[in-house]
């Protein structure tokens, strides 16, 4: 069956647009109607500039565009190397990801010599586990925010989507909630690209039965609350819930993104998460032309560059 390219593009561009829309509202209180959500600049972000959410998704998209399999440590190691290069000059890196990279950089320095890509990926996962052990938690939303491209590489293989989603999450996030969230969301993105329908509960079968029941309750809870009523959205569970609340209430891609940004706090990430799934339903054509034209960010790319890469990925399917 031919892939609907508008919906495939939406998974990546919807996420990037949500990221850029939410950037100027990050760490602020909820913004409720009738106050409008405005496409605008906000220190340190230019108007239309995406943040770490999309920056961290780009290397995953690039690997898929090059025909690599992001379930392998070789491909994941190349992703980690690019993340490290980005993080050294980035305007923002999430707290948990920064901790993991600090441990990893120390490890790479102490054991100089050749590190092949697969070894770098394994060291990164070990660093994530260490951070979890030291801090007692690692349930940040930083791996869910970058899942936009994951499903696109494996649209005809749900098992591969689930494996790739968890593999990329494990690089920086040890907590099982983070891997589960990435699996559920990526499978829902796949389903939306293939069918034009959104079905999150229908993906629960990919989780272990006890985990599926926990997530079923969390999804139901989110449906009963407005995005701003779901607190602590830097936590992966609350971020997914807030994004889901925005999606089930929204009537268009822009409406979903604005509802996600209204949540306050980690606005860019909640909107990036919401945008990957809503974009896969409504398609990139649901974005205003101005947003498409102005979207840009690390590594010096624009929406058209992401578009070219997504078309390469789905052209392989
Ligand atoms: Mg961000």
mmCIF file of C-alpha atoms and ligand atoms in Angstrom:
data_model
loop_
_atom_site.group_PDB
_atom_site.id
_atom_site.type_symbol
_atom_site.label_atom_id
_atom_site.label_comp_id
_atom_site.label_asym_id
_atom_site.label_seq_id
_atom_site.Cartn_x
_atom_site.Cartn_y
_atom_site.Cartn_z
ATOM 1 C CA UNK A 1 0.000 0.000 0.000
ATOM 2 C CA UNK A 2 1.464 3.421 -0.889
ATOM 3 C CA UNK A 3 2.371 5.578 2.085
ATOM 4 C CA UNK A 4 0.498 8.837 2.605
ATOM 5 C CA UNK A 5 3.455 11.220 2.508
ATOM 6 C CA UNK A 6 1.543 14.177 3.973
ATOM 7 C CA UNK A 7 0.889 12.205 7.157
ATOM 8 C CA UNK A 8 4.461 10.856 7.268
ATOM 9 C CA UNK A 9 5.763 14.417 6.937
ATOM 10 C CA UNK A 10 3.325 15.488 9.642
ATOM 11 C CA UNK A 11 4.919 13.168 12.206
ATOM 12 C CA UNK A 12 8.202 15.086 11.948
ATOM 13 C CA UNK A 13 7.073 18.590 10.958
ATOM 14 C CA UNK A 14 4.109 18.587 13.360
ATOM 15 C CA UNK A 15 6.533 17.799 16.157
ATOM 16 C CA UNK A 16 9.051 20.442 15.053
ATOM 17 C CA UNK A 17 6.285 23.047 14.763
ATOM 18 C CA UNK A 18 4.971 22.245 18.242
ATOM 19 C CA UNK A 19 8.506 22.497 19.573
ATOM 20 C CA UNK A 20 9.026 25.936 17.995
ATOM 21 C CA UNK A 21 5.542 27.170 19.008
ATOM 22 C CA UNK A 22 6.084 26.127 22.615
ATOM 23 C CA UNK A 23 9.662 27.388 22.906
ATOM 24 C CA UNK A 24 8.803 30.918 23.997
ATOM 25 C CA UNK A 25 6.322 29.639 26.608
ATOM 26 C CA UNK A 26 8.617 27.130 28.313
ATOM 27 C CA UNK A 27 8.648 27.082 32.144
ATOM 28 C CA UNK A 28 5.777 29.567 32.321
ATOM 29 C CA UNK A 29 2.352 29.065 33.894
ATOM 30 C CA UNK A 30 -0.599 27.752 31.915
ATOM 31 C CA UNK A 31 -2.036 30.107 29.292
ATOM 32 C CA UNK A 32 -5.812 29.799 29.144
ATOM 33 C CA UNK A 33 -8.301 31.052 26.548
ATOM 34 C CA UNK A 34 -9.062 33.691 25.424
ATOM 35 C CA UNK A 35 -5.366 34.610 25.571
ATOM 36 C CA UNK A 36 -4.036 33.596 22.153
ATOM 37 C CA UNK A 37 -1.000 31.341 21.655
ATOM 38 C CA UNK A 38 1.355 33.262 19.378
ATOM 39 C CA UNK A 39 4.007 32.076 16.913
ATOM 40 C CA UNK A 40 6.797 34.257 18.240
ATOM 41 C CA UNK A 41 10.411 34.556 19.333
ATOM 42 C CA UNK A 42 11.395 34.111 22.993
ATOM 43 C CA UNK A 43 14.885 34.362 24.397
ATOM 44 C CA UNK A 44 17.042 32.505 23.339
ATOM 45 C CA UNK A 45 14.856 31.254 20.501
ATOM 46 C CA UNK A 46 14.144 32.963 17.204
ATOM 47 C CA UNK A 47 10.650 32.798 15.800
ATOM 48 C CA UNK A 48 10.219 29.378 14.200
ATOM 49 C CA UNK A 49 13.334 27.924 15.804
ATOM 50 C CA UNK A 50 13.100 24.373 17.110
ATOM 51 C CA UNK A 51 14.803 23.377 20.361
ATOM 52 C CA UNK A 52 16.399 20.227 21.761
ATOM 53 C CA UNK A 53 13.318 18.124 21.089
ATOM 54 C CA UNK A 54 13.705 18.328 17.333
ATOM 55 C CA UNK A 55 17.502 18.644 17.435
ATOM 56 C CA UNK A 56 17.711 15.231 19.085
ATOM 57 C CA UNK A 57 15.248 13.725 16.592
ATOM 58 C CA UNK A 58 17.271 14.903 13.573
ATOM 59 C CA UNK A 59 20.138 12.375 13.908
ATOM 60 C CA UNK A 60 17.577 9.558 14.212
ATOM 61 C CA UNK A 61 15.869 10.825 11.063
ATOM 62 C CA UNK A 62 19.241 11.087 9.305
ATOM 63 C CA UNK A 63 20.129 7.487 10.112
ATOM 64 C CA UNK A 64 16.788 6.287 8.769
ATOM 65 C CA UNK A 65 17.196 8.476 5.675
ATOM 66 C CA UNK A 66 20.593 6.870 5.065
ATOM 67 C CA UNK A 67 18.979 3.436 5.224
ATOM 68 C CA UNK A 68 20.423 2.480 8.626
ATOM 69 C CA UNK A 69 18.555 0.394 11.189
ATOM 70 C CA UNK A 70 18.266 2.340 14.452
ATOM 71 C CA UNK A 71 17.727 -0.918 16.344
ATOM 72 C CA UNK A 72 21.445 -1.589 15.941
ATOM 73 C CA UNK A 73 24.141 -0.298 18.263
ATOM 74 C CA UNK A 74 26.170 0.812 15.227
ATOM 75 C CA UNK A 75 23.503 3.253 14.084
ATOM 76 C CA UNK A 76 22.672 4.311 17.658
ATOM 77 C CA UNK A 77 26.361 5.001 18.312
ATOM 78 C CA UNK A 78 26.473 7.393 15.363
ATOM 79 C CA UNK A 79 23.373 9.093 16.759
ATOM 80 C CA UNK A 80 25.062 9.457 20.161
ATOM 81 C CA UNK A 81 28.183 10.989 18.593
ATOM 82 C CA UNK A 82 26.045 13.602 16.859
ATOM 83 C CA UNK A 83 24.115 14.292 20.072
ATOM 84 C CA UNK A 84 27.403 14.875 21.896
ATOM 85 C CA UNK A 85 28.540 17.322 19.214
ATOM 86 C CA UNK A 86 25.190 19.121 19.350
ATOM 87 C CA UNK A 87 25.132 19.225 23.172
ATOM 88 C CA UNK A 88 28.518 20.968 23.379
ATOM 89 C CA UNK A 89 27.107 24.037 21.632
ATOM 90 C CA UNK A 90 23.394 23.687 22.327
ATOM 91 C CA UNK A 91 21.247 26.477 23.778
ATOM 92 C CA UNK A 92 19.427 23.925 25.936
ATOM 93 C CA UNK A 93 19.928 20.301 26.900
ATOM 94 C CA UNK A 94 17.490 18.514 29.222
ATOM 95 C CA UNK A 95 18.739 17.916 32.766
ATOM 96 C CA UNK A 96 18.696 14.149 32.586
ATOM 97 C CA UNK A 97 20.259 14.003 29.119
ATOM 98 C CA UNK A 98 22.986 16.434 30.235
ATOM 99 C CA UNK A 99 23.805 14.176 33.185
ATOM 100 C CA UNK A 100 24.021 11.112 30.969
ATOM 101 C CA UNK A 101 26.272 12.885 28.476
ATOM 102 C CA UNK A 102 28.555 14.116 31.283
ATOM 103 C CA UNK A 103 29.044 10.525 32.506
ATOM 104 C CA UNK A 104 29.568 9.327 28.941
ATOM 105 C CA UNK A 105 32.081 12.069 28.076
ATOM 106 C CA UNK A 106 34.078 11.188 31.216
ATOM 107 C CA UNK A 107 34.058 7.533 30.254
ATOM 108 C CA UNK A 108 35.221 8.307 26.717
ATOM 109 C CA UNK A 109 38.032 10.534 28.044
ATOM 110 C CA UNK A 110 39.239 8.057 30.651
ATOM 111 C CA UNK A 111 39.373 5.242 28.158
ATOM 112 C CA UNK A 112 40.945 6.953 25.224
ATOM 113 C CA UNK A 113 41.599 4.892 22.174
ATOM 114 C CA UNK A 114 39.322 3.686 19.494
ATOM 115 C CA UNK A 115 35.683 3.548 20.416
ATOM 116 C CA UNK A 116 33.675 2.019 17.628
ATOM 117 C CA UNK A 117 30.143 3.281 17.162
ATOM 118 C CA UNK A 118 28.490 0.246 18.735
ATOM 119 C CA UNK A 119 30.689 0.635 21.808
ATOM 120 C CA UNK A 120 29.679 4.295 22.151
ATOM 121 C CA UNK A 121 26.020 3.274 22.092
ATOM 122 C CA UNK A 122 26.601 0.671 24.807
ATOM 123 C CA UNK A 123 28.542 3.161 26.949
ATOM 124 C CA UNK A 124 25.703 5.649 26.595
ATOM 125 C CA UNK A 125 23.143 3.095 27.818
ATOM 126 C CA UNK A 126 25.410 2.242 30.738
ATOM 127 C CA UNK A 127 25.702 5.944 31.561
ATOM 128 C CA UNK A 128 21.895 6.221 31.523
ATOM 129 C CA UNK A 129 21.651 3.326 33.972
ATOM 130 C CA UNK A 130 24.278 4.941 36.214
ATOM 131 C CA UNK A 131 22.381 8.233 36.278
ATOM 132 C CA UNK A 132 19.249 6.301 37.214
ATOM 133 C CA UNK A 133 21.084 4.559 40.049
ATOM 134 C CA UNK A 134 22.622 7.769 41.400
ATOM 135 C CA UNK A 135 19.568 10.016 41.139
ATOM 136 C CA UNK A 136 16.985 7.317 41.865
ATOM 137 C CA UNK A 137 14.955 8.289 38.833
ATOM 138 C CA UNK A 138 15.232 8.767 35.106
ATOM 139 C CA UNK A 139 11.659 9.252 33.992
ATOM 140 C CA UNK A 140 12.130 12.511 32.123
ATOM 141 C CA UNK A 141 10.249 13.218 28.898
ATOM 142 C CA UNK A 142 13.452 13.569 26.848
ATOM 143 C CA UNK A 143 13.248 10.314 24.907
ATOM 144 C CA UNK A 144 9.533 10.594 24.116
ATOM 145 C CA UNK A 145 10.038 14.067 22.620
ATOM 146 C CA UNK A 146 12.261 12.717 19.830
ATOM 147 C CA UNK A 147 10.096 9.800 18.620
ATOM 148 C CA UNK A 148 8.628 11.628 15.586
ATOM 149 C CA UNK A 149 10.822 9.901 12.968
ATOM 150 C CA UNK A 150 11.055 6.448 14.588
ATOM 151 C CA UNK A 151 7.936 4.812 13.126
ATOM 152 C CA UNK A 152 8.624 6.121 9.626
ATOM 153 C CA UNK A 153 11.499 3.696 9.129
ATOM 154 C CA UNK A 154 9.378 0.624 9.838
ATOM 155 C CA UNK A 155 5.816 1.437 8.796
ATOM 156 C CA UNK A 156 5.163 -2.135 7.669
ATOM 157 C CA UNK A 157 6.579 -3.787 10.793
ATOM 158 C CA UNK A 158 4.995 -2.912 14.140
ATOM 159 C CA UNK A 159 7.455 -5.086 16.052
ATOM 160 C CA UNK A 160 10.375 -3.197 14.518
ATOM 161 C CA UNK A 161 8.768 0.145 15.418
ATOM 162 C CA UNK A 162 8.437 -0.952 19.048
ATOM 163 C CA UNK A 163 12.023 -2.209 19.186
ATOM 164 C CA UNK A 164 13.447 0.935 17.590
ATOM 165 C CA UNK A 165 11.413 3.193 19.885
ATOM 166 C CA UNK A 166 12.690 1.452 22.995
ATOM 167 C CA UNK A 167 16.270 1.203 21.716
ATOM 168 C CA UNK A 168 16.576 4.947 21.134
ATOM 169 C CA UNK A 169 14.963 5.645 24.521
ATOM 170 C CA UNK A 170 17.358 3.325 26.364
ATOM 171 C CA UNK A 171 20.324 5.431 25.238
ATOM 172 C CA UNK A 172 19.495 8.189 27.718
ATOM 173 C CA UNK A 173 16.501 7.019 29.780
ATOM 174 C CA UNK A 174 16.654 3.906 31.959
ATOM 175 C CA UNK A 175 13.236 4.132 33.640
ATOM 176 C CA UNK A 176 10.780 1.609 32.148
ATOM 177 C CA UNK A 177 8.052 4.250 31.832
ATOM 178 C CA UNK A 178 10.155 6.081 29.245
ATOM 179 C CA UNK A 179 10.632 3.063 26.993
ATOM 180 C CA UNK A 180 6.962 2.108 27.322
ATOM 181 C CA UNK A 181 5.861 5.642 26.431
ATOM 182 C CA UNK A 182 8.094 5.666 23.348
ATOM 183 C CA UNK A 183 6.744 2.284 22.225
ATOM 184 C CA UNK A 184 3.096 3.317 22.634
ATOM 185 C CA UNK A 185 3.536 6.693 20.971
ATOM 186 C CA UNK A 186 5.597 5.392 18.049
ATOM 187 C CA UNK A 187 3.094 2.612 17.358
ATOM 188 C CA UNK A 188 0.267 5.156 17.464
ATOM 189 C CA UNK A 189 2.203 7.340 14.986
ATOM 190 C CA UNK A 190 2.628 4.327 12.712
ATOM 191 C CA UNK A 191 -1.085 3.566 12.942
ATOM 192 C CA UNK A 192 -2.014 7.187 12.198
ATOM 193 C CA UNK A 193 0.303 7.421 9.173
ATOM 194 C CA UNK A 194 -1.112 4.179 7.775
ATOM 195 C CA UNK A 195 -4.803 4.815 8.485
ATOM 196 C CA UNK A 196 -5.350 8.509 9.225
ATOM 197 C CA UNK A 197 -6.857 7.462 12.567
ATOM 198 C CA UNK A 198 -5.552 7.935 16.076
ATOM 199 C CA UNK A 199 -5.658 4.899 18.359
ATOM 200 C CA UNK A 200 -3.419 4.895 21.416
ATOM 201 C CA UNK A 201 -5.254 2.259 23.497
ATOM 202 C CA UNK A 202 -5.038 -0.092 20.522
ATOM 203 C CA UNK A 203 -1.239 -0.173 20.917
ATOM 204 C CA UNK A 204 -1.269 -1.404 24.535
ATOM 205 C CA UNK A 205 -0.863 -5.020 23.409
ATOM 206 C CA UNK A 206 2.784 -4.240 22.653
ATOM 207 C CA UNK A 207 3.476 -3.902 26.388
ATOM 208 C CA UNK A 208 3.639 -6.593 29.048
ATOM 209 C CA UNK A 209 0.115 -7.192 30.446
ATOM 210 C CA UNK A 210 0.797 -5.542 33.826
ATOM 211 C CA UNK A 211 2.378 -2.523 32.159
ATOM 212 C CA UNK A 212 -0.476 -2.265 29.681
ATOM 213 C CA UNK A 213 -3.006 -1.980 32.506
ATOM 214 C CA UNK A 214 -1.012 0.787 34.170
ATOM 215 C CA UNK A 215 -0.925 2.726 30.897
ATOM 216 C CA UNK A 216 -4.603 2.068 30.149
ATOM 217 C CA UNK A 217 -5.475 3.824 33.423
ATOM 218 C CA UNK A 218 -3.087 6.696 32.679
ATOM 219 C CA UNK A 219 -4.598 7.245 29.222
ATOM 220 C CA UNK A 220 -8.125 7.243 30.656
ATOM 221 C CA UNK A 221 -7.076 9.664 33.391
ATOM 222 C CA UNK A 222 -5.640 12.064 30.791
ATOM 223 C CA UNK A 223 -8.871 12.066 28.810
ATOM 224 C CA UNK A 224 -10.701 13.422 31.859
ATOM 225 C CA UNK A 225 -8.373 16.388 32.300
ATOM 226 C CA UNK A 226 -7.364 19.505 30.395
ATOM 227 C CA UNK A 227 -3.650 19.619 29.516
ATOM 228 C CA UNK A 228 -2.963 22.318 32.144
ATOM 229 C CA UNK A 229 -4.598 20.174 34.844
ATOM 230 C CA UNK A 230 -1.882 17.532 34.381
ATOM 231 C CA UNK A 231 1.029 18.684 36.529
ATOM 232 C CA UNK A 232 4.752 17.886 36.429
ATOM 233 C CA UNK A 233 4.860 17.480 32.652
ATOM 234 C CA UNK A 234 8.650 17.160 32.642
ATOM 235 C CA UNK A 235 7.885 13.574 33.738
ATOM 236 C CA UNK A 236 7.352 11.295 30.779
ATOM 237 C CA UNK A 237 4.003 10.014 32.030
ATOM 238 C CA UNK A 238 2.538 13.479 32.586
ATOM 239 C CA UNK A 239 4.001 14.732 29.289
ATOM 240 C CA UNK A 240 2.330 11.894 27.396
ATOM 241 C CA UNK A 241 -0.920 12.497 29.275
ATOM 242 C CA UNK A 242 -0.903 16.239 28.562
ATOM 243 C CA UNK A 243 -0.156 15.613 24.875
ATOM 244 C CA UNK A 244 -2.928 13.010 24.734
ATOM 245 C CA UNK A 245 -5.393 15.353 26.421
ATOM 246 C CA UNK A 246 -4.600 17.994 23.778
ATOM 247 C CA UNK A 247 -5.040 15.466 20.965
ATOM 248 C CA UNK A 248 -8.392 14.091 22.094
ATOM 249 C CA UNK A 249 -9.752 17.633 22.543
ATOM 250 C CA UNK A 250 -8.205 19.190 19.442
ATOM 251 C CA UNK A 251 -9.969 19.588 16.113
ATOM 252 C CA UNK A 252 -6.979 20.366 13.873
ATOM 253 C CA UNK A 253 -3.189 20.138 13.998
ATOM 254 C CA UNK A 254 -2.834 23.795 15.002
ATOM 255 C CA UNK A 255 -5.581 23.443 17.616
ATOM 256 C CA UNK A 256 -3.824 20.424 19.157
ATOM 257 C CA UNK A 257 -0.476 22.251 19.271
ATOM 258 C CA UNK A 258 -2.012 25.345 20.862
ATOM 259 C CA UNK A 259 -3.804 23.238 23.475
ATOM 260 C CA UNK A 260 -0.522 21.506 24.290
ATOM 261 C CA UNK A 261 1.333 24.816 24.682
ATOM 262 C CA UNK A 262 -1.432 26.121 26.968
ATOM 263 C CA UNK A 263 -0.434 23.454 29.508
ATOM 264 C CA UNK A 264 2.479 25.607 30.676
ATOM 265 C CA UNK A 265 5.785 24.358 32.127
ATOM 266 C CA UNK A 266 7.526 22.099 29.557
ATOM 267 C CA UNK A 267 5.440 23.528 26.729
ATOM 268 C CA UNK A 268 7.772 22.897 23.815
ATOM 269 C CA UNK A 269 8.186 19.243 24.689
ATOM 270 C CA UNK A 270 4.489 18.563 25.339
ATOM 271 C CA UNK A 271 3.698 20.244 22.010
ATOM 272 C CA UNK A 272 6.506 18.365 20.221
ATOM 273 C CA UNK A 273 5.088 15.082 21.547
ATOM 274 C CA UNK A 274 1.504 16.044 20.668
ATOM 275 C CA UNK A 275 2.649 17.265 17.258
ATOM 276 C CA UNK A 276 4.281 14.001 16.240
ATOM 277 C CA UNK A 277 1.049 12.038 16.668
ATOM 278 C CA UNK A 278 -1.396 14.781 15.651
ATOM 279 C CA UNK A 279 0.798 15.533 12.632
ATOM 280 C CA UNK A 280 0.605 11.879 11.621
ATOM 281 C CA UNK A 281 -3.192 12.171 11.622
ATOM 282 C CA UNK A 282 -3.760 15.627 10.124
ATOM 283 C CA UNK A 283 -0.665 15.746 7.896
ATOM 284 C CA UNK A 284 1.969 18.442 7.416
ATOM 285 C CA UNK A 285 -0.516 20.271 5.187
ATOM 286 C CA UNK A 286 -2.288 21.206 8.430
ATOM 287 C CA UNK A 287 0.514 23.631 9.306
ATOM 288 C CA UNK A 288 0.216 27.315 8.395
ATOM 289 C CA UNK A 289 2.520 28.269 5.503
ATOM 290 C CA UNK A 290 4.249 30.889 7.663
ATOM 291 C CA UNK A 291 5.183 28.233 10.226
ATOM 292 C CA UNK A 292 6.494 25.902 7.546
ATOM 293 C CA UNK A 293 8.516 28.716 5.957
ATOM 294 C CA UNK A 294 10.021 29.871 9.258
ATOM 295 C CA UNK A 295 10.747 26.515 10.907
ATOM 296 C CA UNK A 296 14.478 26.039 11.409
ATOM 297 C CA UNK A 297 17.070 24.876 13.878
ATOM 298 C CA UNK A 298 20.077 22.713 14.591
ATOM 299 C CA UNK A 299 22.015 21.726 12.520
ATOM 300 C CA UNK A 300 21.254 24.789 10.378
ATOM 301 C CA UNK A 301 18.272 23.210 8.673
ATOM 302 C CA UNK A 302 14.763 24.209 7.670
ATOM 303 C CA UNK A 303 11.430 22.442 7.217
ATOM 304 C CA UNK A 304 12.293 21.616 3.611
ATOM 305 C CA UNK A 305 15.389 19.728 4.763
ATOM 306 C CA UNK A 306 13.339 17.614 7.168
ATOM 307 C CA UNK A 307 10.845 17.100 4.366
ATOM 308 C CA UNK A 308 13.526 15.799 1.991
ATOM 309 C CA UNK A 309 14.735 13.325 4.609
ATOM 310 C CA UNK A 310 11.267 12.051 5.516
ATOM 311 C CA UNK A 311 10.563 11.416 1.829
ATOM 312 C CA UNK A 312 13.807 9.442 1.591
ATOM 313 C CA UNK A 313 12.795 7.335 4.610
ATOM 314 C CA UNK A 314 9.293 6.503 3.437
ATOM 315 C CA UNK A 315 10.521 6.043 -0.133
ATOM 316 C CA UNK A 316 12.379 2.969 1.137
ATOM 317 C CA UNK A 317 9.216 1.375 2.516
HETATM 318 MG MG1 LIG B 1 12.948 21.776 24.189
#
